[in-house]
Amino acid sequence: MSFIEVSNISKTYKISKRKSGVPGMLANLFVPKYENKEAVKNVSFSIEKGEMVGFVGPNGAGKSTTIKMLSGILYPDTGEINVSGLIPYKQRKEYVSRIGVVFGQKSQLQWDLPVIDSFELLKAIYSIPDDVYKKNLDRYMEMLDMDKFIKQPVRQLSLGQRMRADIAAALLHSPEIVFFDEPTIGVDVVGKDAIRNFIKDLNAEDGVTMIFTTHDMQDIEKTCNRLVIISEGSKIYDGTLDGVRKLHGSSRQLDVYFMNDSEVAEIPDVEIVEVDKRHSQFIFDGKKVHINDLMSHLLGTYNVKDINISEPDIESIIRKIYSREKVAG
Amino acid sequence: MRDTIHLVAVYSKTTMRAWFQYRVDAFLKSLAVFLREATGIIVVFFTLLKFDTLGGWNIYEMLFLFSILFLTYGIMIIFFTGLRDFGKTVRDGSFDRFLLRPRGLLFQIIFVNSDWFAALGHGGLGIALFLISAGKAGINWNVQNALYYVFTIAGGVLIQGAIFLFIAVLNIYLLQTDSLKEMLYWNMRKFAGYPISIFHKIIQTLMIYVMPFAFVNYFPAQYLLRKDDMNSYPEIFMYITPIVGIVMYLVAYAFWRFSIRYYKSSGN
């Protein structure tokens, strides 16, 4: 039995279908019509203690609904969730005292008050013992470099500072599981790095189980070892990040820079992306197209200044997976 | 228990601090609420200067009737601001945050926010009207009547709290209930400033059995003032304000308990 056990959960939302116009409005009022939307379809997975798992998927894929069920906010329609013996949506109070949740888009801090006031309030809400509170606070202050802004009202903080404060707020009660919903959204590069490093350190030092949802593949690359891809409510991949790469391992990208403006003619089995007149990308499957042939063709046909070959980045792989049907997990 | 009391204290400290961040602004806003509500009273005051009495009630008796209405609202809003704003809380997703904290949901809604401006505006007006009218309305302030007054204020707070709770629960199903609240609560409240005996039977019935504002101020004031128009109502009505409050609150609370399951299973 794993630490977190999710078996066959499904969730369907009822969405009211609105008609427009005056007769439509009356119809909405008296005979509302609903449309069922299957947000999550028969999803199962298990997570071990101390794992870091990233959930990715396009908007509306069902990531947030899955996380909401995992954190006890929503009941699944069918299926079961068990977290070390607790059922999140049934034993809410007991369960939530053991988890922390960071919503990147929704702060839990008091907007008009200094950060420390919000922390004091959380101390009371979670009944955190004085010594634990002090220990955690000191530690996060240092790790997240918060002493500069801890006494400032939240409304004066930069987005990066606010996010750091929010992360600390979710961790003050030493949760065993932490959910991060888009934790780096809108934060600048330096801020993102600080957040990712902190999350990694915390996982390494305390063995806290961490579950992410994100759009930023860098978040996943830099923190998680496991990736779950959800698309249209179904799990379409569950495995390591390298595994995803291997699925598309034979794919290559060739960047060619020309000496002068060049029109590139089509080549069989090669996808060509013209970045600008002097730079084109050739994406191809290494098993189908031989790199030597392609290179000699290009060098023979065009006046080439520079060439660079690479694996496609993880973003383009994921984008490909979304657009395709299910791949083997 | 001690833990809960401590939390309530911290919550109160936090909300007070947040509301009084800008002291001048806080004072002006409270004053604005006070003046807005007082304007209505002043109109009644000058009208009565011309007519002397309204349905047998003189100006001080009327002001006493008003004072109960404002005082109970002022106290009620300290506790039930979260319910007043519950629609917004559900719509913007803040309610999810309550679900993620190891505390009772209603407890959090009640203590997480207090509209101190409304509390001071309405409560301040209630106290001012009480001070003006309590002596001159001819009430005998012995211990028994004073005790009655305290219990009846508590009952009036509960009655209005229950109405707020009930309308808040409807948000779970409808998402947008502001106009419903306007219609049910605020429009009926406009009648509550006057002795209900002056109104048409239909309105009296509404005020007693549907939105029981009559139990908030009219019947309690009758107990203390004993006006003739009380003859048309059962005498027992003067004694049951706290019971009406408790029963209404329990019913609203049961409705809440039932509906919150629906929220969790339906999303939003």
Coordinates of C-alpha atoms in Angstrom, one line a residue:
Chain A
M1 CA 0.0 0.0 0.0
S2 CA 1.5 3.3 -1.1
F3 CA 1.4 6.5 0.9
I4 CA -1.1 8.1 -1.5
E5 CA -3.4 5.7 -3.3
V6 CA -5.8 6.9 -5.9
S7 CA -7.9 4.4 -7.6
N8 CA -10.2 5.0 -10.6
I9 CA -11.5 8.5 -9.6
S10 CA -13.9 10.3 -11.9
K11 CA -15.5 13.7 -11.6
T12 CA -18.2 15.1 -13.8
Y13 CA -19.3 18.8 -13.5
K14 CA -22.7 20.0 -14.4
I15 CA -22.4 23.1 -16.5
S16 CA -25.5 25.2 -17.0
K17 CA -26.1 25.8 -20.7
R18 CA -27.3 29.3 -21.2
K19 CA -29.3 30.5 -24.1
S20 CA -29.1 34.1 -25.2
G21 CA -31.9 36.6 -25.9
V22 CA -35.0 37.3 -23.8
P23 CA -36.8 34.0 -24.5
G24 CA -33.5 32.2 -23.7
M25 CA -33.1 34.0 -20.4
L26 CA -36.6 33.0 -19.4
A27 CA -35.9 29.5 -20.4
N28 CA -32.7 29.5 -18.3
L29 CA -34.7 30.7 -15.3
F30 CA -37.5 28.1 -15.5
V31 CA -36.0 25.1 -17.3
P32 CA -32.3 25.3 -16.8
K33 CA -30.4 23.0 -19.1
Y34 CA -27.3 21.3 -18.0
E35 CA -24.4 19.9 -19.9
N36 CA -22.2 17.3 -18.3
K37 CA -18.5 17.8 -18.5
E38 CA -16.3 14.9 -17.5
A39 CA -13.4 16.7 -15.9
V40 CA -11.5 13.6 -14.7
K41 CA -12.0 10.2 -16.1
N42 CA -11.0 7.1 -14.3
V43 CA -7.6 8.2 -13.1
S44 CA -5.4 6.0 -10.9
F45 CA -1.9 6.5 -9.5
S46 CA 0.0 6.0 -6.4
I47 CA 2.7 8.1 -4.8
E48 CA 5.3 7.1 -2.2
K49 CA 6.3 9.1 0.8
G50 CA 8.9 11.7 -0.1
E51 CA 8.2 11.6 -3.9
M52 CA 8.1 14.7 -6.0
V53 CA 5.5 14.4 -8.7
G54 CA 4.6 17.0 -11.4
F55 CA 1.2 17.1 -13.0
V56 CA 1.1 18.7 -16.3
G57 CA -1.5 19.1 -19.0
P58 CA -3.2 21.8 -21.0
N59 CA -5.7 24.2 -19.5
G60 CA -8.9 22.4 -18.6
A61 CA -7.2 19.0 -18.7
G62 CA -8.4 18.1 -15.2
K63 CA -5.2 18.8 -13.2
S64 CA -6.8 21.2 -10.8
T65 CA -9.8 19.0 -10.3
T66 CA -7.5 16.1 -9.5
I67 CA -5.6 18.2 -7.0
K68 CA -8.8 19.5 -5.5
M69 CA -9.9 15.9 -4.9
L70 CA -6.5 15.0 -3.5
S71 CA -6.6 17.9 -1.1
G72 CA -10.1 17.2 0.1
I73 CA -11.9 20.1 -1.4
L74 CA -14.0 18.0 -3.7
Y75 CA -15.6 14.5 -3.6
P76 CA -14.9 12.3 -6.5
D77 CA -18.1 10.9 -8.1
T78 CA -16.6 7.4 -8.2
G79 CA -13.4 5.9 -7.1
E80 CA -11.4 6.2 -4.0
I81 CA -8.5 8.2 -2.5
N82 CA -6.6 7.0 0.5
V83 CA -3.7 8.9 2.1
S84 CA -2.0 6.9 4.8
G85 CA -5.3 5.6 6.0
L86 CA -7.3 8.9 5.7
I87 CA -9.9 9.7 3.2
P88 CA -9.3 13.4 2.4
Y89 CA -12.9 14.5 1.6
K90 CA -14.4 12.6 4.5
Q91 CA -11.9 13.2 7.3
R92 CA -11.3 16.8 6.3
K93 CA -10.1 18.4 9.5
E94 CA -7.7 15.6 10.4
Y95 CA -6.4 15.4 6.9
V96 CA -5.9 19.0 6.1
S97 CA -3.8 19.6 9.3
R98 CA -1.3 17.3 7.6
I99 CA -1.1 18.9 4.2
G100 CA -0.1 22.3 2.9
V101 CA -1.4 23.9 -0.2
V102 CA 0.1 26.8 -2.2
F103 CA -2.1 28.4 -4.9
G104 CA 0.2 30.4 -7.2
Q105 CA -2.7 32.6 -8.2
K106 CA -4.5 33.0 -4.8
S107 CA -2.6 34.2 -1.8
Q108 CA -3.6 33.1 1.6
L109 CA -1.9 36.1 3.2
Q110 CA -3.7 39.1 4.6
W111 CA -3.4 41.7 2.0
D112 CA -3.2 44.8 4.2
L113 CA -1.1 43.4 7.0
P114 CA 2.5 42.6 7.5
V115 CA 3.5 39.0 6.4
I116 CA 4.3 38.1 10.0
D117 CA 0.7 38.8 11.1
S118 CA -0.6 36.2 8.6
F119 CA 2.0 33.7 10.0
E120 CA 0.8 34.4 13.6
L121 CA -2.8 33.8 12.5
L122 CA -1.8 30.5 10.8
K123 CA 0.0 29.5 14.0
A124 CA -3.3 29.9 15.9
I125 CA -5.4 28.2 13.1
Y126 CA -3.2 25.1 13.0
S127 CA -2.4 25.2 16.8
I128 CA 1.3 25.1 16.0
P129 CA 3.4 24.7 19.2
D130 CA 5.6 27.6 20.0
D131 CA 8.9 25.7 19.5
V132 CA 7.9 24.2 16.2
Y133 CA 6.7 27.5 15.0
K134 CA 9.8 29.3 15.9
K135 CA 12.0 26.6 14.4
N136 CA 10.2 26.6 11.1
L137 CA 9.9 30.3 10.9
D138 CA 13.6 30.8 11.5
R139 CA 14.5 28.2 9.0
Y140 CA 12.2 29.5 6.2
M141 CA 13.3 33.0 6.9
E142 CA 16.8 32.0 6.1
M143 CA 16.1 29.6 3.3
L144 CA 13.7 32.0 1.5
D145 CA 15.5 35.1 2.4
M146 CA 12.4 36.7 4.0
D147 CA 13.9 39.0 6.7
K148 CA 13.9 42.0 4.4
F149 CA 10.1 41.9 3.8
I150 CA 8.6 40.0 6.7
K151 CA 7.4 43.2 8.4
Q152 CA 6.0 44.7 5.2
P153 CA 2.3 44.6 4.3
V154 CA 1.7 42.0 1.7
R155 CA 0.3 44.5 -0.8
Q156 CA 3.8 46.1 -1.0
L157 CA 5.6 42.9 -1.9
S158 CA 6.8 41.9 -5.3
L159 CA 5.2 38.8 -6.8
G160 CA 8.3 36.8 -6.1
Q161 CA 8.4 37.9 -2.5
R162 CA 4.7 37.2 -2.1
M163 CA 5.1 33.8 -3.5
R164 CA 8.0 33.0 -1.1
A165 CA 5.9 34.2 1.8
D166 CA 3.0 32.1 0.6
I167 CA 5.1 29.0 0.4
A168 CA 6.4 29.6 3.9
A169 CA 2.8 30.1 5.1
A170 CA 1.8 26.7 3.7
L171 CA 4.7 25.0 5.5
L172 CA 4.6 26.5 9.0
H173 CA 2.7 23.5 10.4
S174 CA 5.2 21.0 9.0
P175 CA 2.9 19.3 6.6
E176 CA 3.7 15.8 5.3
I177 CA 2.3 16.5 1.8
V178 CA 2.5 19.9 0.0
F179 CA 0.5 20.7 -3.1
F180 CA 1.8 23.5 -5.3
D181 CA -0.6 24.8 -7.9
E182 CA 1.4 26.8 -10.4
P183 CA 3.9 28.0 -7.8
T184 CA 6.1 30.0 -10.1
I185 CA 3.4 31.7 -12.3
G186 CA 4.4 35.2 -13.1
V187 CA 7.6 35.1 -11.1
D188 CA 10.9 36.3 -12.8
V189 CA 13.7 33.9 -13.6
V190 CA 15.7 34.6 -10.4
G191 CA 12.7 34.3 -8.3
K192 CA 11.7 31.0 -10.0
D193 CA 15.1 29.6 -9.3
A194 CA 15.0 30.6 -5.6
I195 CA 11.6 28.9 -5.3
R196 CA 12.7 25.7 -7.1
N197 CA 15.8 25.4 -5.1
F198 CA 13.9 25.8 -1.8
I199 CA 11.4 23.2 -2.8
K200 CA 14.2 20.8 -3.7
D201 CA 16.1 21.4 -0.5
L202 CA 13.0 20.9 1.6
N203 CA 12.2 17.6 -0.1
A204 CA 15.8 16.4 0.3
E205 CA 16.1 17.4 3.9
D206 CA 12.6 16.6 5.3
G207 CA 11.3 14.0 2.9
V208 CA 8.1 16.0 2.4
T209 CA 6.0 14.6 -0.4
M210 CA 5.3 17.2 -3.0
I211 CA 2.8 17.4 -5.7
F212 CA 2.9 20.1 -8.4
T213 CA 0.7 21.3 -11.2
T214 CA 2.4 23.6 -13.6
H215 CA 2.6 24.9 -17.1
D216 CA 6.3 25.6 -16.8
M217 CA 8.2 22.5 -17.8
Q218 CA 11.3 24.1 -16.3
D219 CA 9.6 23.7 -12.9
I220 CA 9.3 20.0 -13.5
E221 CA 12.8 19.6 -15.1
K222 CA 14.4 21.3 -12.2
T223 CA 12.5 19.7 -9.3
C224 CA 10.6 16.5 -10.1
N225 CA 11.8 13.1 -11.0
R226 CA 8.3 11.9 -11.9
L227 CA 5.8 13.3 -14.3
V228 CA 2.1 12.7 -14.8
I229 CA 0.6 14.0 -18.0
I230 CA -3.2 14.6 -18.0
S231 CA -5.1 15.4 -21.1
E232 CA -8.9 15.7 -21.4
G233 CA -9.4 14.1 -18.0
S234 CA -7.3 11.0 -18.6
K235 CA -3.8 10.1 -17.5
I236 CA -1.8 9.7 -20.6
Y237 CA 1.7 9.4 -19.2
D238 CA 3.1 8.5 -15.8
G239 CA 6.8 8.0 -15.4
T240 CA 10.2 9.7 -15.3
L241 CA 11.1 12.8 -17.3
D242 CA 13.8 10.8 -19.1
G243 CA 11.1 8.3 -20.0
V244 CA 9.2 11.0 -21.9
R245 CA 12.4 11.9 -23.7
K246 CA 13.0 8.3 -24.6
L247 CA 9.6 7.9 -26.1
H248 CA 10.7 10.6 -28.5
G249 CA 14.3 9.8 -28.3
S250 CA 15.0 9.5 -31.9
S251 CA 13.7 12.9 -32.6
R252 CA 16.3 15.5 -33.5
Q253 CA 16.4 19.2 -34.2
L254 CA 18.8 20.8 -36.6
D255 CA 19.3 24.6 -36.6
V256 CA 20.8 26.0 -39.7
Y257 CA 22.0 29.6 -40.1
F258 CA 22.5 30.8 -43.7
M259 CA 25.0 33.3 -45.0
N260 CA 22.3 35.1 -47.0
D261 CA 18.5 35.2 -47.2
S262 CA 17.4 31.7 -48.4
E263 CA 14.1 30.1 -49.3
V264 CA 14.1 26.5 -48.1
A265 CA 12.5 23.9 -50.3
E266 CA 10.6 21.0 -48.8
I267 CA 12.5 17.8 -47.8
P268 CA 10.6 14.5 -47.3
D269 CA 10.0 13.4 -43.7
V270 CA 11.5 16.6 -42.3
E271 CA 9.5 19.3 -40.6
I272 CA 10.8 22.7 -41.4
V273 CA 10.3 25.7 -39.3
E274 CA 11.5 29.0 -40.7
V275 CA 12.6 31.2 -37.8
D276 CA 13.7 34.0 -40.1
K277 CA 15.1 34.4 -43.5
R278 CA 18.6 33.3 -42.4
H279 CA 17.6 30.7 -39.8
S280 CA 15.5 27.5 -40.2
Q281 CA 14.9 24.5 -37.9
F282 CA 14.7 21.0 -39.4
I283 CA 13.0 18.5 -37.1
F284 CA 13.2 14.9 -38.1
D285 CA 13.2 11.3 -36.8
G286 CA 16.8 10.1 -36.7
K287 CA 15.6 6.6 -37.6
K288 CA 13.9 7.7 -40.8
V289 CA 16.2 10.4 -42.0
H290 CA 19.9 9.9 -42.0
I291 CA 21.7 12.9 -40.6
N292 CA 24.6 12.6 -43.1
D293 CA 22.2 12.8 -46.0
L294 CA 20.4 15.7 -44.7
M295 CA 23.6 17.6 -43.9
S296 CA 25.2 17.0 -47.2
H297 CA 21.9 18.0 -48.9
L298 CA 21.8 21.3 -47.0
L299 CA 25.5 22.1 -47.4
G300 CA 25.3 21.3 -51.1
T301 CA 22.2 23.4 -51.7
Y302 CA 22.6 26.4 -49.5
N303 CA 25.3 28.8 -48.4
V304 CA 25.5 27.7 -44.7
K305 CA 27.1 29.8 -42.1
D306 CA 26.5 27.6 -39.0
I307 CA 24.8 24.4 -37.9
N308 CA 23.6 23.2 -34.5
I309 CA 22.0 19.8 -33.7
S310 CA 20.0 19.2 -30.5
E311 CA 17.3 17.1 -29.0
P312 CA 14.0 18.9 -29.0
D313 CA 13.3 20.5 -25.6
I314 CA 10.8 19.0 -23.3
E315 CA 8.2 21.6 -24.0
S316 CA 7.9 20.6 -27.6
I317 CA 7.8 16.9 -26.7
I318 CA 4.9 17.5 -24.3
R319 CA 3.2 19.7 -26.8
K320 CA 3.4 16.8 -29.3
I321 CA 2.0 14.4 -26.7
Y322 CA -1.0 16.6 -25.9
S323 CA -1.9 16.8 -29.6
R324 CA -1.5 13.1 -30.1
E325 CA -3.6 10.2 -28.8
K326 CA -2.7 8.2 -25.7
V327 CA 0.8 7.0 -25.5
A328 CA 1.9 4.0 -23.5
G329 CA 2.5 4.8 -19.9
Chain B
M1 CA -11.7 25.0 24.0
R2 CA -8.9 27.3 25.2
D3 CA -7.3 26.7 21.8
T4 CA -10.5 27.9 20.1
I5 CA -10.8 31.0 22.3
H6 CA -7.2 31.8 21.6
L7 CA -7.9 31.5 17.9
V8 CA -10.9 33.8 18.1
A9 CA -8.8 36.4 19.9
V10 CA -6.1 36.2 17.2
Y11 CA -8.8 36.4 14.4
S12 CA -10.3 39.4 16.0
K13 CA -7.0 41.1 16.5
T14 CA -6.1 40.5 12.8
T15 CA -9.4 41.7 11.4
M16 CA -9.4 44.8 13.6
R17 CA -5.9 45.6 12.5
A18 CA -6.8 45.1 8.8
W19 CA -9.9 47.3 9.1
F20 CA -8.1 50.0 11.1
Q21 CA -5.0 50.2 9.0
Y22 CA -5.9 53.7 8.0
R23 CA -7.4 55.3 11.0
V24 CA -8.8 58.5 9.5
D25 CA -10.3 56.5 6.6
A26 CA -11.8 54.0 9.1
F27 CA -13.4 56.8 11.0
L28 CA -14.8 58.5 7.9
K29 CA -16.2 55.3 6.6
S30 CA -18.0 54.5 9.8
L31 CA -19.3 58.0 9.9
A32 CA -20.5 57.7 6.4
V33 CA -22.5 54.6 7.3
F34 CA -23.8 56.4 10.4
L35 CA -24.9 59.4 8.5
R36 CA -26.5 57.4 5.7
E37 CA -28.7 55.5 8.1
A38 CA -29.3 58.5 10.3
T39 CA -30.8 60.4 7.3
G40 CA -33.7 58.0 7.2
I41 CA -34.3 58.6 10.9
I42 CA -34.2 62.4 10.6
V43 CA -36.9 62.2 7.9
V44 CA -39.1 60.3 10.3
F45 CA -38.3 62.7 13.1
F46 CA -39.4 65.7 11.1
T47 CA -42.5 64.0 9.8
L48 CA -43.5 63.1 13.4
L49 CA -42.9 66.7 14.5
K50 CA -45.8 67.6 12.3
F51 CA -48.0 64.6 13.0
D52 CA -47.1 64.0 16.7
T53 CA -47.8 60.3 16.6
L54 CA -47.8 57.4 14.2
G55 CA -50.3 54.6 14.9
G56 CA -50.3 55.8 18.5
W57 CA -46.5 55.9 18.9
N58 CA -44.9 59.1 19.8
I59 CA -41.4 60.2 18.5
Y60 CA -39.4 58.8 21.4
E61 CA -41.2 55.4 21.2
M62 CA -40.5 55.3 17.5
L63 CA -36.8 56.2 18.1
F64 CA -36.6 53.4 20.6
L65 CA -38.1 51.0 18.0
F66 CA -35.4 52.1 15.6
S67 CA -32.6 51.9 18.2
I68 CA -33.2 48.1 18.6
L69 CA -33.1 47.6 14.9
F70 CA -29.8 49.4 14.5
L71 CA -28.1 48.0 17.6
T72 CA -29.0 44.4 16.7
Y73 CA -27.7 44.9 13.2
G74 CA -24.5 46.5 14.5
I75 CA -23.8 43.5 16.7
M76 CA -24.9 41.0 14.2
I77 CA -22.6 42.3 11.5
I78 CA -19.5 41.9 13.7
F79 CA -20.2 38.1 13.6
F80 CA -21.9 37.7 10.3
T81 CA -19.9 39.8 7.8
G82 CA -18.5 36.6 6.4
L83 CA -22.0 35.4 5.7
R84 CA -23.0 38.7 4.1
D85 CA -20.0 38.4 1.8
F86 CA -20.3 34.6 1.4
G87 CA -21.3 34.9 -2.3
K88 CA -18.1 36.6 -3.1
T89 CA -16.1 34.1 -1.1
V90 CA -17.6 31.2 -3.1
R91 CA -17.2 33.0 -6.4
D92 CA -13.6 34.0 -6.1
G93 CA -12.6 30.6 -4.7
S94 CA -11.6 31.8 -1.2
F95 CA -14.0 29.2 0.2
D96 CA -11.6 26.5 -1.0
R97 CA -9.1 27.9 1.4
F98 CA -11.5 27.5 4.3
L99 CA -11.9 23.8 3.3
L100 CA -8.1 23.4 3.5
R101 CA -7.9 24.5 7.1
P102 CA -8.4 22.2 10.1
R103 CA -11.3 24.3 11.6
G104 CA -15.0 24.3 11.3
L105 CA -16.3 26.0 8.1
L106 CA -18.9 28.2 9.7
F107 CA -16.5 29.0 12.5
Q108 CA -14.0 30.3 10.0
I109 CA -16.6 32.2 8.0
I110 CA -17.9 33.9 11.1
F111 CA -14.5 34.9 12.6
V112 CA -12.4 35.5 9.6
N113 CA -13.8 38.9 8.9
S114 CA -15.8 41.6 10.6
D115 CA -17.1 44.8 8.9
W116 CA -16.2 47.1 11.7
F117 CA -17.3 50.2 9.7
A118 CA -20.9 48.8 9.4
A119 CA -20.7 47.7 13.0
L120 CA -19.7 51.1 14.3
G121 CA -22.0 53.0 12.0
H122 CA -25.1 50.9 12.7
G123 CA -24.2 50.1 16.3
G124 CA -23.2 53.7 17.0
L125 CA -26.6 55.0 15.7
G126 CA -28.4 52.3 17.7
I127 CA -26.7 53.5 20.9
A128 CA -27.2 57.1 20.1
L129 CA -31.0 56.5 19.5
F130 CA -31.2 54.4 22.6
L131 CA -29.6 57.2 24.7
I132 CA -32.0 59.8 23.3
S133 CA -35.1 57.6 23.6
A134 CA -34.7 55.1 26.5
G135 CA -35.4 57.7 29.2
K136 CA -38.1 59.7 27.5
A137 CA -40.1 56.8 26.1
G138 CA -41.3 56.1 29.6
I139 CA -39.7 52.7 30.2
N140 CA -39.1 51.5 33.7
W141 CA -35.5 50.3 33.7
N142 CA -35.7 47.9 36.6
V143 CA -33.5 44.7 36.7
Q144 CA -36.2 42.6 35.1
N145 CA -36.7 44.9 32.2
A146 CA -33.0 45.4 31.7
L147 CA -32.5 41.6 31.6
Y148 CA -35.3 41.2 29.2
Y149 CA -33.7 43.8 27.0
V150 CA -30.4 42.0 26.9
F151 CA -31.9 38.7 26.0
T152 CA -34.1 40.2 23.4
I153 CA -31.2 42.0 21.8
A154 CA -29.4 38.6 21.6
G155 CA -32.5 37.1 20.1
G156 CA -32.7 39.9 17.5
V157 CA -29.1 39.3 16.5
L158 CA -29.7 35.6 16.1
I159 CA -32.9 36.2 13.9
Q160 CA -31.0 38.4 11.5
G161 CA -27.9 36.2 11.6
A162 CA -30.1 33.2 10.7
I163 CA -31.6 35.2 7.7
F164 CA -28.0 36.0 6.6
L165 CA -27.0 32.4 7.0
F166 CA -30.0 31.1 5.1
I167 CA -29.3 33.5 2.2
A168 CA -25.6 32.6 2.3
V169 CA -26.4 29.0 1.9
L170 CA -28.5 29.8 -1.2
N171 CA -25.2 30.9 -2.8
I172 CA -24.1 27.3 -2.9
Y173 CA -26.9 26.6 -5.3
L174 CA -27.3 29.9 -7.1
L175 CA -23.9 31.6 -6.9
Q176 CA -25.5 35.1 -7.1
T177 CA -28.0 36.1 -4.4
D178 CA -27.4 39.8 -3.9
S179 CA -30.7 40.8 -5.5
L180 CA -32.5 38.1 -3.5
K181 CA -31.0 39.6 -0.3
E182 CA -32.0 43.0 -1.3
M183 CA -35.5 41.9 -1.9
L184 CA -36.0 39.7 1.1
Y185 CA -33.9 41.3 3.8
W186 CA -33.4 45.0 3.0
N187 CA -36.8 45.7 1.7
M188 CA -38.5 44.1 4.6
R189 CA -36.2 45.8 7.0
K190 CA -37.5 49.2 5.7
F191 CA -40.9 48.3 7.3
A192 CA -39.3 47.2 10.5
G193 CA -38.5 50.8 11.6
Y194 CA -42.3 51.4 12.1
P195 CA -44.9 49.8 14.3
I196 CA -46.1 46.9 12.1
S197 CA -49.7 47.6 13.2
I198 CA -49.9 50.6 10.7
F199 CA -49.3 48.2 7.7
H200 CA -51.6 46.1 5.6
K201 CA -52.4 42.6 7.0
I202 CA -50.2 41.0 4.3
I203 CA -47.1 42.9 5.3
Q204 CA -47.8 42.2 9.0
T205 CA -48.0 38.5 8.2
L206 CA -44.7 38.7 6.3
M207 CA -43.0 40.6 9.1
I208 CA -44.1 38.0 11.7
Y209 CA -43.9 34.7 9.9
V210 CA -41.6 35.1 6.9
M211 CA -38.9 37.7 7.7
P212 CA -39.7 37.9 11.4
F213 CA -38.4 41.4 11.9
A214 CA -41.4 42.0 14.2
F215 CA -39.7 39.8 16.8
V216 CA -36.5 41.8 16.5
N217 CA -37.9 45.2 17.6
Y218 CA -41.7 45.5 17.5
F219 CA -42.7 42.9 20.0
P220 CA -39.8 43.5 22.4
A221 CA -40.6 47.2 22.3
Q222 CA -44.2 46.4 23.1
Y223 CA -43.2 44.4 26.2
L224 CA -41.4 47.5 27.5
L225 CA -43.9 50.1 26.3
R226 CA -47.3 48.3 26.3
K227 CA -49.0 50.2 23.6
D228 CA -52.7 49.6 22.7
D229 CA -52.0 48.1 19.3
M230 CA -50.5 45.0 21.0
N231 CA -54.1 43.9 21.6
S232 CA -54.3 42.6 18.1
Y233 CA -51.5 40.1 18.6
P234 CA -51.1 37.1 20.9
E235 CA -49.4 38.2 24.1
I236 CA -46.9 35.4 23.9
F237 CA -45.2 37.1 21.0
M238 CA -43.7 39.6 23.4
Y239 CA -41.7 36.8 25.2
I240 CA -40.4 34.6 22.5
T241 CA -37.8 36.6 20.6
P242 CA -34.8 34.6 21.9
I243 CA -36.6 31.4 21.1
V244 CA -37.5 32.5 17.6
G245 CA -33.8 33.5 17.2
I246 CA -32.5 30.1 18.4
V247 CA -35.0 28.1 16.4
M248 CA -34.4 30.1 13.2
Y249 CA -30.6 29.8 13.6
L250 CA -30.8 26.0 14.2
V251 CA -32.9 25.6 11.1
A252 CA -30.6 27.7 9.0
Y253 CA -27.6 25.8 10.4
A254 CA -29.2 22.4 9.5
F255 CA -29.7 23.8 5.9
W256 CA -26.1 24.8 5.9
R257 CA -24.9 21.4 7.0
F258 CA -26.9 19.7 4.4
S259 CA -25.8 22.1 1.6
I260 CA -22.1 22.0 2.3
R261 CA -22.0 18.4 1.3
Y262 CA -23.5 19.4 -2.0
Y263 CA -20.8 22.0 -2.5
K264 CA -18.1 19.4 -2.0
S265 CA -19.7 17.0 -4.4
S266 CA -20.6 19.5 -7.1
G267 CA -17.6 21.8 -7.2
N268 CA -19.0 25.2 -7.6

